[in-house]
Amino acid sequence: MDVEASQHGSPPTTTSSKTMQRLLVAINCVMLGLGVTGGQILSRLYFSKGGHRQWLSAWLQTGAWPLLLPPVVASYVRRRRQQRRDRISTTPAALLLTQTQPRILLSAAGIGLITGVSNLLYCWGLEFLPVSTSAILVSTQLAFTVLFAFLVVRLRLTAAAANAVALLTVGAAVLALHVSSDRPAGVTRSQYWLGFALTLGAALLYGLFLPLVELTYKLWDAAGGCGAVTTTTYALVVEIQLVIGFVATAFCTVGMIVNKDFQAIPREARQYELGEARYYTVLVWSAVLWQCFFLGAVGVIFCVHTLLAGILIAVFIPVTEVAAVIFLHEKFSSEKGVALVLSLWGLASYSYGEWSQARKAKKKREHAAAVEAQQPAAP
């Protein structure tokens, strides 16, 4: 559980550490992909079959945060056993369930509030837009992510990453060619453009969310961690995501209470086109998949950096388009096929660039080690 990221702590030096690092990256990428694709499909399914509660839909995006409690408790038990085995004196802070400093918790709470607002805007917009159009607009988060990553964490944009961003942006533009006739039945023109604006706002806030998460990790490392934990570990990532999810859910819970959504849920379930049982199934799995997405996103940031998380979200947009064709019976146009190819090309470009950079860095380290070995020993 307490695996360190290479860019937040000391680089792994053993083969097992590198293998664990790569496995962690793969797991988080899979969670992000499943969450962003399945979450969008189920959220749209909720609205298209008779759901009308924006606050409830936004609540579902982070409402499964209690699923993170078991790994946090397991990390706490492991930490306490380690302290007893090493005979480390326990301070009051060491007895707390969380290892996270108060100011880092406040930072995570602020990000959670931004997440809650972003989720509401996204779900409100999704009520008036098909998944295809919503996915196109969500893809603009990549441009916002690049901008905020430069401003917030000073992330350098490599040529390969810039090429990937360009390809993904072109893919989104190609998809945009067919949105003029994409308005769902029963949605007015004004509602359609309201959904357009709301989804763009959600994309902007999510573009800010990703760099702020990375900044939180950097703040922890700059502060020297907490006690024996001096670098960001995956256990701390889960703790931070738990706080973000709790605050975002609390924000949406207040909205649901004011909007009387809790009283409306049983009535909406009875009137749902797919039946009452499937209504609750959609809600439960929507919450689980969105939690996978958020945990996967912060995990990718932890293991690599913000830009890869943004690129992966954009890459899975045409995958969402294909899923919408299969499960929601939306049309698959030639534009969607082109966008899918461009997205895969963008991911390949980014992956090759990262591999090339890692190879150059490895050769540089090997050369430096060889030069050092050739130097005569001091008398």
PDB file of N, CA, C and O in Angstrom, residues 40-79:
ATOM      1  N   GLN A  40     -19.879   7.828 -17.509  1.00  0.00           N
ATOM      2  CA  GLN A  40     -20.633   8.693 -18.427  1.00  0.00           C
ATOM      3  C   GLN A  40     -21.829   7.965 -19.026  1.00  0.00           C
ATOM      4  O   GLN A  40     -22.914   8.550 -19.161  1.00  0.00           O
ATOM      5  N   ILE A  41     -21.634   6.691 -19.379  1.00  0.00           N
ATOM      6  CA  ILE A  41     -22.732   5.925 -19.970  1.00  0.00           C
ATOM      7  C   ILE A  41     -23.891   5.780 -18.984  1.00  0.00           C
ATOM      8  O   ILE A  41     -25.068   6.008 -19.320  1.00  0.00           O
ATOM      9  N   LEU A  42     -23.582   5.410 -17.740  1.00  0.00           N
ATOM     10  CA  LEU A  42     -24.644   5.205 -16.748  1.00  0.00           C
ATOM     11  C   LEU A  42     -25.297   6.519 -16.340  1.00  0.00           C
ATOM     12  O   LEU A  42     -26.501   6.559 -16.072  1.00  0.00           O
ATOM     13  N   SER A  43     -24.525   7.597 -16.294  1.00  0.00           N
ATOM     14  CA  SER A  43     -25.120   8.896 -15.966  1.00  0.00           C
ATOM     15  C   SER A  43     -26.112   9.317 -17.037  1.00  0.00           C
ATOM     16  O   SER A  43     -27.202   9.828 -16.732  1.00  0.00           O
ATOM     17  N   ARG A  44     -25.758   9.108 -18.303  1.00  0.00           N
ATOM     18  CA  ARG A  44     -26.681   9.445 -19.384  1.00  0.00           C
ATOM     19  C   ARG A  44     -27.885   8.505 -19.380  1.00  0.00           C
ATOM     20  O   ARG A  44     -29.020   8.908 -19.652  1.00  0.00           O
ATOM     21  N   LEU A  45     -27.645   7.216 -19.061  1.00  0.00           N
ATOM     22  CA  LEU A  45     -28.745   6.250 -18.996  1.00  0.00           C
ATOM     23  C   LEU A  45     -29.754   6.666 -17.930  1.00  0.00           C
ATOM     24  O   LEU A  45     -30.975   6.517 -18.122  1.00  0.00           O
ATOM     25  N   TYR A  46     -29.257   7.192 -16.827  1.00  0.00           N
ATOM     26  CA  TYR A  46     -30.141   7.662 -15.759  1.00  0.00           C
ATOM     27  C   TYR A  46     -31.089   8.740 -16.287  1.00  0.00           C
ATOM     28  O   TYR A  46     -32.306   8.682 -16.068  1.00  0.00           O
ATOM     29  N   PHE A  47     -30.546   9.724 -17.005  1.00  0.00           N
ATOM     30  CA  PHE A  47     -31.371  10.830 -17.507  1.00  0.00           C
ATOM     31  C   PHE A  47     -32.260  10.400 -18.673  1.00  0.00           C
ATOM     32  O   PHE A  47     -33.424  10.810 -18.759  1.00  0.00           O
ATOM     33  N   SER A  48     -31.731   9.570 -19.578  1.00  0.00           N
ATOM     34  CA  SER A  48     -32.486   9.216 -20.785  1.00  0.00           C
ATOM     35  C   SER A  48     -33.683   8.313 -20.495  1.00  0.00           C
ATOM     36  O   SER A  48     -34.624   8.261 -21.291  1.00  0.00           O
ATOM     37  N   LYS A  49     -33.672   7.616 -19.360  1.00  0.00           N
ATOM     38  CA  LYS A  49     -34.765   6.692 -19.043  1.00  0.00           C
ATOM     39  C   LYS A  49     -35.697   7.213 -17.948  1.00  0.00           C
ATOM     40  O   LYS A  49     -36.451   6.440 -17.360  1.00  0.00           O
ATOM     41  N   GLY A  50     -35.645   8.504 -17.698  1.00  0.00           N
ATOM     42  CA  GLY A  50     -36.628   9.069 -16.779  1.00  0.00           C
ATOM     43  C   GLY A  50     -36.093   9.749 -15.544  1.00  0.00           C
ATOM     44  O   GLY A  50     -36.873  10.266 -14.735  1.00  0.00           O
ATOM     45  N   GLY A  51     -34.772   9.776 -15.343  1.00  0.00           N
ATOM     46  CA  GLY A  51     -34.197  10.477 -14.196  1.00  0.00           C
ATOM     47  C   GLY A  51     -34.099  11.977 -14.453  1.00  0.00           C
ATOM     48  O   GLY A  51     -33.825  12.389 -15.587  1.00  0.00           O
ATOM     49  N   HIS A  52     -34.323  12.773 -13.424  1.00  0.00           N
ATOM     50  CA  HIS A  52     -34.297  14.233 -13.604  1.00  0.00           C
ATOM     51  C   HIS A  52     -33.589  14.959 -12.465  1.00  0.00           C
ATOM     52  O   HIS A  52     -33.680  16.184 -12.377  1.00  0.00           O
ATOM     53  N   ARG A  53     -32.882  14.260 -11.611  1.00  0.00           N
ATOM     54  CA  ARG A  53     -32.284  14.876 -10.418  1.00  0.00           C
ATOM     55  C   ARG A  53     -30.803  15.149 -10.637  1.00  0.00           C
ATOM     56  O   ARG A  53     -29.972  14.241 -10.570  1.00  0.00           O
ATOM     57  N   GLN A  54     -30.475  16.433 -10.935  1.00  0.00           N
ATOM     58  CA  GLN A  54     -29.072  16.777 -11.187  1.00  0.00           C
ATOM     59  C   GLN A  54     -28.219  16.629  -9.934  1.00  0.00           C
ATOM     60  O   GLN A  54     -27.073  16.155  -9.998  1.00  0.00           O
ATOM     61  N   TRP A  55     -28.763  17.048  -8.792  1.00  0.00           N
ATOM     62  CA  TRP A  55     -27.998  16.954  -7.544  1.00  0.00           C
ATOM     63  C   TRP A  55     -27.706  15.496  -7.197  1.00  0.00           C
ATOM     64  O   TRP A  55     -26.610  15.158  -6.735  1.00  0.00           O
ATOM     65  N   LEU A  56     -28.686  14.611  -7.413  1.00  0.00           N
ATOM     66  CA  LEU A  56     -28.477  13.187  -7.151  1.00  0.00           C
ATOM     67  C   LEU A  56     -27.398  12.629  -8.065  1.00  0.00           C
ATOM     68  O   LEU A  56     -26.512  11.893  -7.618  1.00  0.00           O
ATOM     69  N   SER A  57     -27.454  12.958  -9.354  1.00  0.00           N
ATOM     70  CA  SER A  57     -26.464  12.466 -10.301  1.00  0.00           C
ATOM     71  C   SER A  57     -25.059  12.960  -9.948  1.00  0.00           C
ATOM     72  O   SER A  57     -24.074  12.210 -10.048  1.00  0.00           O
ATOM     73  N   ALA A  58     -24.971  14.230  -9.507  1.00  0.00           N
ATOM     74  CA  ALA A  58     -23.679  14.773  -9.078  1.00  0.00           C
ATOM     75  C   ALA A  58     -23.201  14.080  -7.800  1.00  0.00           C
ATOM     76  O   ALA A  58     -22.003  13.798  -7.640  1.00  0.00           O
ATOM     77  N   TRP A  59     -24.123  13.797  -6.895  1.00  0.00           N
ATOM     78  CA  TRP A  59     -23.803  13.103  -5.642  1.00  0.00           C
ATOM     79  C   TRP A  59     -23.198  11.731  -5.920  1.00  0.00           C
ATOM     80  O   TRP A  59     -22.258  11.305  -5.237  1.00  0.00           O
ATOM     81  N   LEU A  60     -23.721  11.041  -6.933  1.00  0.00           N
ATOM     82  CA  LEU A  60     -23.264   9.692  -7.248  1.00  0.00           C
ATOM     83  C   LEU A  60     -21.800   9.669  -7.693  1.00  0.00           C
ATOM     84  O   LEU A  60     -21.121   8.653  -7.549  1.00  0.00           O
ATOM     85  N   GLN A  61     -21.298  10.775  -8.229  1.00  0.00           N
ATOM     86  CA  GLN A  61     -19.928  10.783  -8.746  1.00  0.00           C
ATOM     87  C   GLN A  61     -18.884  10.641  -7.639  1.00  0.00           C
ATOM     88  O   GLN A  61     -17.762  10.203  -7.903  1.00  0.00           O
ATOM     89  N   THR A  62     -19.238  11.019  -6.432  1.00  0.00           N
ATOM     90  CA  THR A  62     -18.296  10.867  -5.312  1.00  0.00           C
ATOM     91  C   THR A  62     -18.928  10.145  -4.124  1.00  0.00           C
ATOM     92  O   THR A  62     -18.267   9.943  -3.107  1.00  0.00           O
ATOM     93  N   GLY A  63     -20.187   9.738  -4.243  1.00  0.00           N
ATOM     94  CA  GLY A  63     -20.909   9.149  -3.122  1.00  0.00           C
ATOM     95  C   GLY A  63     -20.365   7.815  -2.649  1.00  0.00           C
ATOM     96  O   GLY A  63     -20.689   7.373  -1.544  1.00  0.00           O
ATOM     97  N   ALA A  64     -19.524   7.165  -3.462  1.00  0.00           N
ATOM     98  CA  ALA A  64     -18.959   5.869  -3.063  1.00  0.00           C
ATOM     99  C   ALA A  64     -17.638   6.028  -2.315  1.00  0.00           C
ATOM    100  O   ALA A  64     -16.884   5.063  -2.195  1.00  0.00           O
ATOM    101  N   TRP A  65     -17.375   7.208  -1.760  1.00  0.00           N
ATOM    102  CA  TRP A  65     -16.118   7.434  -1.032  1.00  0.00           C
ATOM    103  C   TRP A  65     -15.925   6.466   0.152  1.00  0.00           C
ATOM    104  O   TRP A  65     -14.767   6.149   0.486  1.00  0.00           O
ATOM    105  N   PRO A  66     -16.990   5.945   0.808  1.00  0.00           N
ATOM    106  CA  PRO A  66     -16.738   4.979   1.889  1.00  0.00           C
ATOM    107  C   PRO A  66     -15.997   3.717   1.433  1.00  0.00           C
ATOM    108  O   PRO A  66     -15.422   3.008   2.259  1.00  0.00           O
ATOM    109  N   LEU A  67     -15.991   3.419   0.119  1.00  0.00           N
ATOM    110  CA  LEU A  67     -15.251   2.265  -0.383  1.00  0.00           C
ATOM    111  C   LEU A  67     -13.749   2.417  -0.137  1.00  0.00           C
ATOM    112  O   LEU A  67     -13.003   1.419  -0.163  1.00  0.00           O
ATOM    113  N   LEU A  68     -13.309   3.657   0.104  1.00  0.00           N
ATOM    114  CA  LEU A  68     -11.887   3.903   0.356  1.00  0.00           C
ATOM    115  C   LEU A  68     -11.516   3.704   1.817  1.00  0.00           C
ATOM    116  O   LEU A  68     -10.328   3.704   2.158  1.00  0.00           O
ATOM    117  N   LEU A  69     -12.512   3.547   2.694  1.00  0.00           N
ATOM    118  CA  LEU A  69     -12.207   3.391   4.120  1.00  0.00           C
ATOM    119  C   LEU A  69     -11.433   2.097   4.436  1.00  0.00           C
ATOM    120  O   LEU A  69     -10.483   2.137   5.228  1.00  0.00           O
ATOM    121  N   PRO A  70     -11.788   0.935   3.859  1.00  0.00           N
ATOM    122  CA  PRO A  70     -11.023  -0.281   4.184  1.00  0.00           C
ATOM    123  C   PRO A  70      -9.524  -0.166   3.907  1.00  0.00           C
ATOM    124  O   PRO A  70      -8.724  -0.515   4.785  1.00  0.00           O
ATOM    125  N   PRO A  71      -9.087   0.334   2.719  1.00  0.00           N
ATOM    126  CA  PRO A  71      -7.632   0.456   2.530  1.00  0.00           C
ATOM    127  C   PRO A  71      -6.989   1.471   3.467  1.00  0.00           C
ATOM    128  O   PRO A  71      -5.841   1.280   3.880  1.00  0.00           O
ATOM    129  N   VAL A  72      -7.717   2.540   3.836  1.00  0.00           N
ATOM    130  CA  VAL A  72      -7.168   3.521   4.769  1.00  0.00           C
ATOM    131  C   VAL A  72      -6.998   2.891   6.152  1.00  0.00           C
ATOM    132  O   VAL A  72      -5.966   3.078   6.819  1.00  0.00           O
ATOM    133  N   VAL A  73      -8.013   2.117   6.595  1.00  0.00           N
ATOM    134  CA  VAL A  73      -7.921   1.438   7.892  1.00  0.00           C
ATOM    135  C   VAL A  73      -6.804   0.392   7.868  1.00  0.00           C
ATOM    136  O   VAL A  73      -6.037   0.261   8.832  1.00  0.00           O
ATOM    137  N   ALA A  74      -6.688  -0.349   6.755  1.00  0.00           N
ATOM    138  CA  ALA A  74      -5.625  -1.352   6.640  1.00  0.00           C
ATOM    139  C   ALA A  74      -4.249  -0.701   6.714  1.00  0.00           C
ATOM    140  O   ALA A  74      -3.328  -1.237   7.357  1.00  0.00           O
ATOM    141  N   SER A  75      -4.100   0.460   6.079  1.00  0.00           N
ATOM    142  CA  SER A  75      -2.831   1.186   6.143  1.00  0.00           C
ATOM    143  C   SER A  75      -2.529   1.640   7.568  1.00  0.00           C
ATOM    144  O   SER A  75      -1.383   1.579   8.032  1.00  0.00           O
ATOM    145  N   TYR A  76      -3.572   2.064   8.287  1.00  0.00           N
ATOM    146  CA  TYR A  76      -3.398   2.503   9.675  1.00  0.00           C
ATOM    147  C   TYR A  76      -2.948   1.332  10.560  1.00  0.00           C
ATOM    148  O   TYR A  76      -2.019   1.465  11.372  1.00  0.00           O
ATOM    149  N   VAL A  77      -3.602   0.179  10.407  1.00  0.00           N
ATOM    150  CA  VAL A  77      -3.238  -1.001  11.201  1.00  0.00           C
ATOM    151  C   VAL A  77      -1.803  -1.412  10.907  1.00  0.00           C
ATOM    152  O   VAL A  77      -1.023  -1.717  11.824  1.00  0.00           O
ATOM    153  N   ARG A  78      -1.423  -1.403   9.630  1.00  0.00           N
ATOM    154  CA  ARG A  78      -0.059  -1.761   9.253  1.00  0.00           C
ATOM    155  C   ARG A  78       0.937  -0.772   9.847  1.00  0.00           C
ATOM    156  O   ARG A  78       2.009  -1.165  10.326  1.00  0.00           O
ATOM    157  N   ARG A  79       0.595   0.497   9.837  1.00  0.00           N
ATOM    158  CA  ARG A  79       1.493   1.530  10.380  1.00  0.00           C
ATOM    159  C   ARG A  79       1.678   1.361  11.883  1.00  0.00           C
ATOM    160  O   ARG A  79       2.786   1.489  12.410  1.00  0.00           O
TER     161      ARG A  79
END
